[in-house]
XYZ file of C-alpha atoms in Angstrom:
666
model
C 0.000 0.000 0.000
C 1.502 3.321 -1.080
C 1.590 6.065 1.516
C -0.366 9.146 0.563
C 1.725 12.333 0.596
C 1.013 14.751 3.387
C -0.436 17.894 1.859
C -0.282 20.137 4.930
C 3.142 19.630 6.456
C 2.826 22.411 9.017
C -0.380 20.880 10.367
C 1.369 17.499 10.403
C 4.308 18.928 12.374
C 1.997 20.695 14.825
C 0.139 17.465 15.550
C 3.371 15.615 16.232
C 4.659 18.406 18.466
C 1.363 18.604 20.349
C 1.346 14.868 20.956
C 5.000 14.963 22.030
C 4.291 17.870 24.405
C 1.388 15.995 25.980
C 3.561 12.903 26.475
C 6.293 14.991 28.117
C 3.728 16.787 30.285
C 2.421 13.412 31.449
C 5.906 12.380 32.523
C 5.852 12.200 36.336
C 8.992 12.971 38.269
C 9.687 12.628 41.954
C 12.647 12.999 44.290
C 15.640 11.162 42.911
C 16.593 8.080 44.852
C 19.622 9.261 46.808
C 20.944 7.133 49.630
C 21.313 8.992 52.895
C 24.977 9.684 53.623
C 27.061 12.290 55.381
C 26.145 14.885 52.724
C 22.414 14.118 52.335
C 19.609 13.694 54.864
C 15.946 12.936 54.110
C 13.016 13.884 56.339
C 9.247 13.574 56.064
C 7.033 16.156 57.763
C 3.279 16.428 58.230
C 1.135 19.512 58.761
C 1.241 19.051 62.535
C 5.051 19.074 62.711
C 6.428 21.202 65.525
C 9.836 21.819 63.953
C 11.629 21.661 60.622
C 15.233 20.661 59.793
C 16.468 24.266 59.851
C 15.066 24.873 63.367
C 17.533 24.525 66.237
C 15.158 22.074 67.983
C 15.179 19.602 65.080
C 17.343 16.456 65.142
C 18.977 17.542 61.887
C 20.845 20.282 63.722
C 22.913 17.613 65.509
C 24.695 16.866 62.200
C 28.000 18.685 62.444
C 29.039 21.249 59.844
C 32.117 23.411 59.523
C 32.219 27.176 59.211
C 32.553 26.798 55.448
C 29.865 24.119 55.075
C 26.140 24.756 54.849
C 22.867 23.075 53.981
C 20.298 23.703 51.320
C 16.859 22.100 51.658
C 14.799 20.904 48.698
C 11.166 20.312 49.616
C 8.932 17.949 47.624
C 5.302 18.582 48.514
C 2.573 15.983 48.178
C 2.817 12.241 47.724
C 0.514 11.123 44.934
C 0.194 7.490 43.873
C 1.265 6.773 40.305
C -1.055 3.773 40.104
C -4.106 5.837 41.089
C -3.205 8.671 38.730
C -2.720 6.261 35.821
C -6.192 4.896 36.508
C -7.593 8.429 36.308
C -5.939 8.985 32.916
C -7.038 5.623 31.472
C -10.642 6.162 32.623
C -10.729 9.610 31.026
C -9.500 8.318 27.662
C -11.139 4.873 27.801
C -12.320 5.053 24.190
C -8.713 4.451 23.197
C -7.408 0.850 23.347
C -5.329 1.062 26.518
C -5.032 -0.845 29.749
C -3.791 0.282 33.112
C -1.314 -2.437 34.014
C 0.723 -0.142 36.203
C 1.067 -1.460 39.748
C 3.866 0.880 40.755
C 4.235 1.764 44.406
C 6.042 4.965 43.474
C 4.683 8.443 44.056
C 5.148 11.838 42.466
C 5.195 15.324 43.914
C 2.880 18.276 43.486
C 5.640 20.872 43.538
C 9.128 21.499 44.871
C 10.668 24.504 46.589
C 14.018 25.291 48.167
C 14.885 26.711 51.570
C 18.320 28.080 52.405
C 20.629 27.185 55.281
C 18.925 29.639 57.608
C 15.364 28.539 56.840
C 14.360 31.205 54.331
C 12.152 30.282 51.383
C 13.798 30.815 47.975
C 10.860 32.526 46.289
C 12.013 31.899 42.715
C 12.722 28.182 43.247
C 9.129 26.901 43.228
C 8.628 24.313 40.480
C 5.150 23.024 39.686
C 4.747 19.450 38.477
C 3.414 19.345 34.915
C 2.007 15.893 35.681
C 0.050 17.193 38.675
C -1.242 20.099 36.556
C -2.320 17.685 33.803
C -4.004 15.368 36.310
C -6.095 18.279 37.602
C -7.083 19.137 34.028
C -8.075 15.539 33.303
C -10.102 15.181 36.504
C -11.940 18.393 35.652
C -12.583 17.932 31.915
C -12.056 14.249 31.116
C -11.059 13.469 27.529
C -11.814 17.042 26.470
C -8.711 18.059 28.413
C -6.488 16.661 25.652
C -6.773 19.799 23.531
C -5.182 21.832 26.364
C -2.648 19.360 27.766
C 0.169 20.894 25.734
C -0.355 24.332 27.307
C 1.469 23.756 30.596
C 4.242 26.298 29.996
C 1.731 29.062 29.245
C -0.522 28.282 32.183
C 2.428 27.908 34.523
C 3.295 31.570 33.868
C -0.164 32.626 35.071
C 0.095 30.404 38.153
C 3.547 31.797 38.964
C 2.200 35.365 38.786
C -0.582 34.516 41.237
C 1.943 32.665 43.347
C 4.159 35.724 43.612
C 1.285 37.758 45.046
C 0.445 34.933 47.443
C 4.038 34.666 48.714
C 4.304 38.401 49.332
C 1.113 38.234 51.381
C 2.101 35.118 53.348
C 5.841 35.410 53.965
C 7.708 38.310 55.526
C 10.715 39.926 53.881
C 13.010 38.214 56.403
C 11.653 34.730 55.760
C 11.940 34.806 51.988
C 14.846 35.468 49.638
C 15.702 35.183 45.957
C 18.371 32.753 44.769
C 19.897 35.627 42.783
C 20.770 37.460 45.994
C 23.482 36.469 48.395
C 21.265 33.766 49.841
C 23.501 32.377 52.534
C 24.795 35.516 54.206
C 24.353 35.274 57.956
C 21.710 37.420 59.588
C 21.363 38.296 63.230
C 18.853 36.105 65.140
C 16.688 39.167 65.733
C 16.123 39.651 62.004
C 15.973 36.060 60.794
C 12.469 34.532 60.456
C 12.709 30.854 59.422
C 9.791 29.393 57.514
C 7.211 27.630 59.710
C 5.135 24.474 59.065
C 1.973 26.608 58.912
C 3.464 28.754 56.154
C 4.610 25.739 54.152
C 1.265 23.993 54.309
C -0.582 27.215 53.520
C 1.517 27.291 50.342
C 0.678 23.601 49.835
C -3.070 24.279 50.078
C -2.820 27.273 47.741
C -1.199 25.188 44.987
C -3.627 22.279 45.522
C -6.447 24.702 44.730
C -4.610 26.258 41.793
C -3.959 22.838 40.248
C -7.562 21.711 40.893
C -6.371 18.918 43.167
C -7.999 20.098 46.384
C -8.594 16.482 47.456
C -4.862 16.236 48.220
C -5.282 18.538 51.213
C -6.517 15.512 53.181
C -3.122 13.827 53.227
C -0.561 16.583 53.394
C 3.038 15.395 53.316
C 6.296 17.150 52.524
C 9.551 15.315 51.954
C 12.639 17.410 52.731
C 16.042 16.582 51.327
C 18.915 18.351 53.096
C 22.057 18.556 50.933
C 25.393 19.714 52.339
C 27.675 21.887 50.271
C 30.859 23.832 50.826
C 32.056 27.238 49.754
C 34.519 25.550 47.385
C 31.948 23.397 45.601
C 29.253 26.041 45.238
C 25.573 25.482 45.958
C 24.156 22.176 44.672
C 21.550 22.018 41.948
C 18.227 22.828 43.621
C 16.047 22.638 40.536
C 13.879 19.870 41.967
C 13.800 18.067 38.583
C 10.012 17.737 38.575
C 9.399 18.034 34.834
C 10.682 17.040 31.448
C 13.645 19.036 30.187
C 11.971 19.387 26.796
C 8.721 21.197 27.575
C 9.962 24.728 26.891
C 11.767 23.623 23.734
C 8.670 21.851 22.447
C 6.576 24.938 23.153
C 9.010 27.035 21.127
C 8.947 24.508 18.276
C 5.152 24.618 18.221
C 5.248 28.388 17.908
C 7.828 28.144 15.118
C 5.675 25.587 13.304
C 2.582 27.815 13.500
C 4.662 30.658 12.061
C 5.895 28.381 9.258
C 9.423 28.955 10.545
C 10.702 25.501 11.494
C 14.332 24.845 10.672
C 15.274 22.296 8.032
C 16.710 20.057 10.758
C 13.469 20.139 12.739
C 11.400 19.339 9.641
C 13.689 16.446 8.754
C 13.367 15.096 12.273
C 9.579 15.398 12.273
C 9.106 14.121 8.727
C 6.470 11.438 8.272
C 8.740 9.046 6.402
C 12.079 8.646 4.673
C 12.326 8.064 0.940
C 14.058 4.676 1.030
C 14.442 4.757 -2.757
C 17.252 7.262 -2.348
C 19.223 5.033 0.000
C 22.481 3.532 -1.287
C 24.208 0.436 0.032
C 27.766 1.705 -0.060
C 29.113 -1.846 0.278
C 27.500 -2.788 -3.037
C 28.584 0.147 -5.193
C 31.756 2.187 -5.293
C 29.867 4.992 -7.039
C 28.754 6.189 -3.603
C 32.386 6.875 -2.708
C 33.484 8.691 -5.852
C 32.100 12.134 -5.055
C 32.656 12.014 -1.284
C 36.319 11.021 -1.659
C 37.057 13.706 -4.229
C 40.132 15.449 -2.736
C 38.378 18.801 -3.167
C 35.753 17.579 -0.683
C 38.221 16.927 2.126
C 38.020 19.429 5.002
C 40.944 21.830 4.926
C 41.822 21.236 8.561
C 42.141 18.097 10.656
C 42.955 17.119 14.219
C 46.592 16.322 15.155
C 45.927 12.787 16.383
C 48.396 10.954 18.592
C 50.856 9.142 16.368
C 49.980 11.472 13.490
C 47.460 9.000 12.099
C 44.821 10.375 9.709
C 41.253 9.114 9.787
C 40.645 5.741 8.172
C 38.225 5.009 5.367
C 34.757 5.004 6.984
C 35.682 7.755 9.452
C 36.833 10.013 6.614
C 33.776 9.073 4.564
C 31.526 10.240 7.425
C 33.411 13.503 7.977
C 33.593 14.363 4.267
C 29.896 13.545 3.816
C 28.916 15.675 6.805
C 30.737 18.806 5.635
C 29.604 18.270 2.050
C 25.929 18.115 3.103
C 25.741 20.377 6.152
C 28.478 23.007 5.965
C 26.398 25.579 4.130
C 22.860 24.540 5.076
C 20.763 23.454 8.012
C 19.959 19.782 8.516
C 20.563 16.498 10.282
C 23.382 14.052 9.683
C 23.585 10.644 11.321
C 26.508 8.270 11.766
C 26.152 4.800 13.231
C 29.154 4.221 15.464
C 29.311 0.987 17.459
C 31.566 1.009 20.553
C 35.261 1.259 19.840
C 34.956 2.396 16.222
C 36.441 5.853 16.777
C 33.471 8.199 17.221
C 35.437 10.591 19.431
C 38.309 10.565 16.923
C 35.812 11.401 14.187
C 34.297 14.223 16.268
C 37.726 15.767 16.778
C 38.122 16.194 13.038
C 34.673 17.798 12.869
C 35.663 20.217 15.639
C 38.967 20.998 13.939
C 37.378 21.958 10.640
C 34.584 23.991 12.229
C 37.337 26.046 13.865
C 39.076 26.348 10.498
C 35.890 27.506 8.775
C 35.371 30.219 11.388
C 39.002 31.262 11.036
C 38.345 31.844 7.329
C 35.812 34.514 8.330
C 38.140 35.979 10.949
C 40.871 36.267 8.333
C 38.677 38.622 6.301
C 38.657 41.230 9.085
C 40.827 44.305 8.574
C 41.105 44.681 12.350
C 40.000 42.224 15.051
C 37.633 44.769 16.616
C 35.789 44.916 13.283
C 33.916 41.774 14.343
C 31.925 43.748 16.933
C 29.494 46.602 17.048
C 28.292 48.310 20.197
C 24.709 47.593 21.172
C 22.526 47.287 24.288
C 20.758 44.407 26.014
C 18.131 44.264 28.736
C 19.403 42.348 31.751
C 17.437 40.151 34.161
C 16.872 43.108 36.489
C 15.241 45.062 33.661
C 18.115 47.514 33.299
C 19.888 48.060 30.013
C 23.586 47.431 29.560
C 26.096 48.027 26.793
C 27.153 44.924 24.900
C 29.444 44.269 21.943
C 27.443 42.367 19.350
C 29.299 39.780 17.262
C 29.072 39.997 13.478
C 26.395 37.572 12.228
C 28.921 36.048 9.796
C 30.640 34.553 12.845
C 27.436 32.957 14.166
C 26.667 29.278 13.637
C 30.052 27.777 14.500
C 29.076 26.819 18.049
C 29.400 23.162 19.069
C 27.308 21.488 21.752
C 28.051 17.883 22.680
C 25.064 16.199 24.292
C 23.886 12.672 24.934
C 21.384 10.572 26.854
C 24.460 9.047 28.469
C 26.041 11.625 30.777
C 29.256 9.623 31.093
C 29.728 9.579 27.310
C 29.499 13.367 27.047
C 31.708 13.855 30.081
C 34.379 11.612 28.566
C 34.372 13.590 25.316
C 34.513 17.024 26.944
C 37.294 15.911 29.259
C 39.270 14.040 26.603
C 39.274 16.700 23.887
C 41.369 19.277 25.839
C 43.472 16.540 27.477
C 47.173 16.196 26.759
C 46.672 12.717 25.247
C 44.217 14.002 22.623
C 46.998 15.413 20.417
C 50.376 14.270 19.203
C 53.235 15.681 21.336
C 54.663 17.353 18.234
C 51.647 19.679 18.306
C 52.502 21.218 21.660
C 55.332 23.345 20.348
C 53.227 24.865 17.567
C 50.030 25.691 19.357
C 49.208 26.987 22.834
C 45.505 27.698 23.033
C 45.127 29.065 26.567
C 46.672 25.891 27.937
C 47.061 26.984 31.618
C 43.308 27.569 31.984
C 42.501 24.214 30.416
C 44.772 22.560 32.987
C 43.077 24.414 35.842
C 39.729 23.227 34.547
C 40.781 19.592 34.065
C 43.014 19.457 37.138
C 45.359 17.589 34.816
C 47.711 18.109 31.886
C 46.021 19.696 28.883
C 46.982 21.076 25.494
C 44.268 23.678 24.826
C 41.077 25.279 26.153
C 38.785 23.871 23.475
C 35.981 22.240 25.508
C 34.246 22.656 28.849
C 31.989 20.378 30.846
C 28.751 22.263 31.543
C 25.143 21.060 31.882
C 23.993 20.813 35.489
C 24.495 23.559 38.073
C 27.395 21.806 39.759
C 29.312 21.574 36.464
C 28.508 25.195 35.598
C 29.628 26.461 38.991
C 32.837 24.444 38.726
C 33.518 25.920 35.293
C 33.021 29.469 36.568
C 35.229 28.911 39.598
C 38.078 27.027 37.932
C 38.203 28.678 34.518
C 36.710 32.140 34.839
C 37.667 33.063 38.403
C 40.107 30.411 39.610
C 38.241 31.161 42.798
C 39.479 30.245 46.243
C 36.806 31.585 48.573
C 37.880 32.406 52.098
C 34.949 34.544 53.180
C 31.756 32.726 54.200
C 29.583 35.255 52.398
C 30.872 34.380 48.943
C 28.948 31.214 48.249
C 26.812 32.681 45.507
C 29.107 32.783 42.464
C 27.172 35.510 40.683
C 27.846 37.828 43.608
C 31.472 36.747 43.720
C 31.829 37.839 40.109
C 30.077 41.162 40.655
C 32.208 41.845 43.724
C 35.374 41.000 41.755
C 36.209 38.327 44.303
C 39.069 36.655 42.455
C 42.842 36.535 42.680
C 43.503 37.464 39.047
C 44.559 33.934 38.100
C 41.307 33.091 36.350
C 40.581 33.899 32.720
C 38.706 36.987 33.861
C 41.846 38.311 35.526
C 43.957 37.311 32.536
C 41.742 39.255 30.132
C 41.807 42.234 32.482
C 45.610 42.194 32.552
C 45.824 41.747 28.799
C 43.402 44.619 28.239
C 45.770 46.861 30.165
C 48.696 45.612 28.078
C 46.918 46.476 24.841
C 45.264 49.710 25.803
C 47.709 51.046 28.342
C 46.913 51.965 31.910
C 43.322 52.912 31.079
C 41.817 49.654 29.906
C 38.431 51.256 29.330
C 39.505 53.245 26.252
C 37.514 52.798 23.081
C 38.566 49.895 20.848
C 39.714 52.363 18.192
C 42.848 53.010 20.271
C 44.322 49.629 19.307
C 47.990 50.267 18.593
C 49.660 49.869 15.204
C 51.792 47.064 16.625
C 48.708 45.148 17.702
C 47.154 45.566 14.237
C 50.375 44.373 12.637
C 50.409 41.386 14.927
C 46.863 40.567 13.842
C 47.838 40.855 10.192
C 50.794 38.545 10.805
C 48.457 35.925 12.292
C 46.114 36.291 9.330
C 49.057 35.915 6.945
C 50.223 32.759 8.748
C 46.761 31.257 8.473
C 46.400 32.144 4.792
C 49.847 30.670 4.096
C 48.839 27.419 5.806
C 45.693 27.331 3.647
C 47.726 27.965 0.487
C 50.183 25.181 1.296
C 47.378 22.717 1.987
C 45.688 23.765 -1.255
C 48.781 22.770 -3.264
C 48.698 19.220 -1.866
C 44.945 18.980 -2.354
C 45.071 20.161 -5.976
C 47.858 17.717 -6.824
C 45.657 14.841 -5.661
C 42.584 16.349 -7.300
C 44.395 16.364 -10.634
C 45.256 12.664 -10.274
C 41.672 11.917 -9.197
C 40.304 13.600 -12.335
C 42.654 11.523 -14.501
C 41.475 8.320 -12.836
C 37.880 9.503 -13.210
C 38.364 9.834 -16.974
C 40.014 6.402 -17.138
C 37.091 4.864 -15.196
C 34.639 6.265 -17.768
C 36.753 4.832 -20.585
C 37.069 1.452 -18.866
C 33.310 1.326 -18.420
C 32.824 1.990 -22.123
C 35.491 -0.634 -22.976
C 33.716 -3.297 -20.873
C 30.335 -2.457 -22.428
C 31.719 -2.750 -25.980
C 33.554 -5.997 -25.224
C 30.410 -7.515 -23.741
C 28.420 -6.544 -26.838
C 31.004 -8.220 -29.102
C 30.888 -11.452 -27.094
C 27.099 -11.508 -27.135
C 26.939 -11.041 -30.949
C 30.058 -12.710 -32.420
C 28.497 -13.089 -35.914
C 28.184 -9.310 -36.391
C 30.821 -7.114 -37.993
C 32.746 -5.245 -35.241
C 35.214 -3.151 -37.207
C 34.088 0.153 -35.705
C 33.883 -1.406 -32.262
C 37.422 -2.807 -32.540
C 38.666 0.587 -33.640
C 36.996 2.244 -30.652
C 38.481 -0.341 -28.294
C 41.943 0.469 -29.587
C 41.298 4.200 -29.128
C 40.184 3.614 -25.538
C 43.297 1.583 -24.744
C 45.515 4.270 -26.214
C 43.681 7.013 -24.332
C 44.044 5.138 -21.028
C 47.796 4.761 -21.612
C 48.040 8.481 -22.404
C 46.135 9.427 -19.266
C 48.382 7.197 -17.143
C 51.439 8.949 -18.560
C 50.074 12.338 -17.437
C 50.165 11.245 -13.789
C 53.352 12.619 -12.181
C 55.961 9.867 -12.003
C 56.705 10.592 -8.354
C 53.055 10.233 -7.336
C 52.481 7.496 -4.750
C 49.813 5.287 -6.307
C 49.158 3.558 -2.998
C 47.228 6.715 -2.028
C 44.615 6.061 -4.714
C 41.477 4.564 -3.096
C 40.989 0.821 -3.461
C 37.564 1.242 -5.040
C 39.105 3.251 -7.904
C 42.022 0.920 -8.634
C 40.364 -2.486 -8.225
C 37.218 -4.190 -9.382
C 37.135 -6.636 -6.469
C 37.889 -4.615 -3.363
C 39.258 -6.178 -0.192
C 36.863 -4.558 2.300
C 39.135 -5.114 5.313
C 42.113 -3.530 3.560
C 39.956 -0.641 2.355
C 38.645 0.053 5.888
C 42.215 0.470 7.161
C 43.190 2.814 4.335
C 43.220 6.621 4.254
C 42.349 7.541 0.640
C 44.618 10.136 -0.975
C 46.226 10.860 2.386
C 49.970 10.768 3.034
C 51.945 12.439 5.805
C 52.611 15.561 3.714
C 48.953 16.374 3.070
C 47.938 15.275 6.554
C 50.545 17.548 8.152
C 49.501 20.443 5.927
C 45.907 20.020 7.156
C 47.093 19.815 10.775
C 49.045 23.031 10.207
C 45.869 24.718 8.954
C 44.069 23.753 12.169
C 46.956 24.991 14.319
C 47.123 28.282 12.409
C 43.344 28.630 12.797
C 43.609 28.191 16.571
C 46.464 30.696 16.728
C 44.303 33.161 14.809
C 41.453 32.589 17.251
C 43.782 33.198 20.166
C 45.035 36.424 18.589
C 41.411 37.449 18.027
C 40.579 36.906 21.728
C 43.700 38.700 22.961
C 43.235 41.605 20.573
C 39.673 41.989 21.842
C 40.458 41.124 25.464
C 38.530 44.072 26.881
C 35.480 43.343 24.710
C 35.490 39.639 25.551
C 35.807 40.353 29.259
C 33.040 42.956 29.178
C 30.626 40.690 27.261
C 31.266 37.634 29.403
C 30.933 39.580 32.635
C 27.519 40.818 31.496
C 26.392 37.224 31.088
């Protein structure tokens, strides 16, 4: 049965995104299962509790802490049965063929909120469970609720506005703080007003009503997780993790779809089907390799792998195909990489050439400051601030490594800057902010080309070790944002480095306009550009030499194909006259000999891909080969990458004041 084409793609995409949003909304989350240890304590409190873990009368206060160690409390309110809630959903949508086989004993929470070390509610930390919200909708409207179940993000905004008014009316100024302020600063006992059980359960009742789950007031329970942290580690992630990570992104995609503005990658991902007729089994035909392995289609830069080994056949095929298809347009590209087949090695070459491509744009700048124009942004506090906006031509080169396997991503982001990621011969030719990479890794590194981010703990660590190199001595500097604003650093971090370099470039007054860049600095920039362009030119010579040989082989392949066709025709019809055919066969043989003679005598024919030279290819031997690649061309491509990194470094140093200003604003 032939599939009918979808006539209204936008409507098709919207339906998929709506369904996906509903599924993510109906994705219950509860407190993560963390075993109680010296850093974590779990408590359950009811409405009639007489004390809470932050009160001096509570047993939790017997757990010893140091002067530089504090607690943060994450509260999970409500304990709803998953089995019962599943039954509610199945009953509402019973016209659909579904059964409730869930017998889980697990529960989910209504909302989460954080309380600081001194018992003050963090007013901006309240997270509402999308699942609880959806359950209230379903109980109220039954199957009719489906049309609104993708609207959680919009409705949550309205609830949060009402919640803000409620908090201001219920909690005093001294019992409530914002996580953006210096949350942990000590207050005198006379001022401090820790949150009480009555206040917490008043908040609980308010949200039960808002979410149309008033029946939950009968069994009011709050689970409190106390997590210890130190000044050195920064505050732990207190997000509560109640909802899917994708809800906001899906909401944005729905809006883009309605505006007919989905990216090509998104449309490919959401497409109804794949045209299998366009698929090629590359093991059955060498024609699939011909275009991809054209020397002109090799990336100009490559990674300096340990041992100076270029990528092997399938790795290079993937990299060449990716840049051929996706360098100048939006889209998706997939590579199947079983364990141990060199996916990280492949990614390094992708990273290297993305850096090279951006360097090509940098090299077009007359002066490094020409990449910026002064603009303004509105900050979180509503105030406007100056910002230096990057030229749009330099957008789109960002790289995010992400995975459903946290360990896999962590390995990549730690390995790429590591000393073992490059051949030792590289270290003398390229120093890309190496000291700061080593501070970040706490190990030997070669360049600051990747950082482990993601959760709050990783982000805080990055800020402390890379940006500030922060060694906090004062108890009040636990909030890193405040530490940055208060310039609480020793000058060793990248922030301090940029500050010092700004003074070197601009003189004693580092706040001068960028137009005061000295002639020497401009000359230095031009020298870096010249070095990069020279590396490109040298690589181009090696590439063109191989391209010329490829084109000769390409012509010989066409002739050989014609020769085989004519020979086969003669064998199939031996009684026919073949004078013209014989003449043409002789011409083809002569032409092939002539073409062979045009190949430079010193050319290494072992570089020619197996699929071009042989009819019956040894697959194993081909997989271990590096088509067209010898040490000369490989080294020229490595040199391009190194020159590109050096140009990037010169760009950062030449714009040290601008970089520091922009990053401090963020």
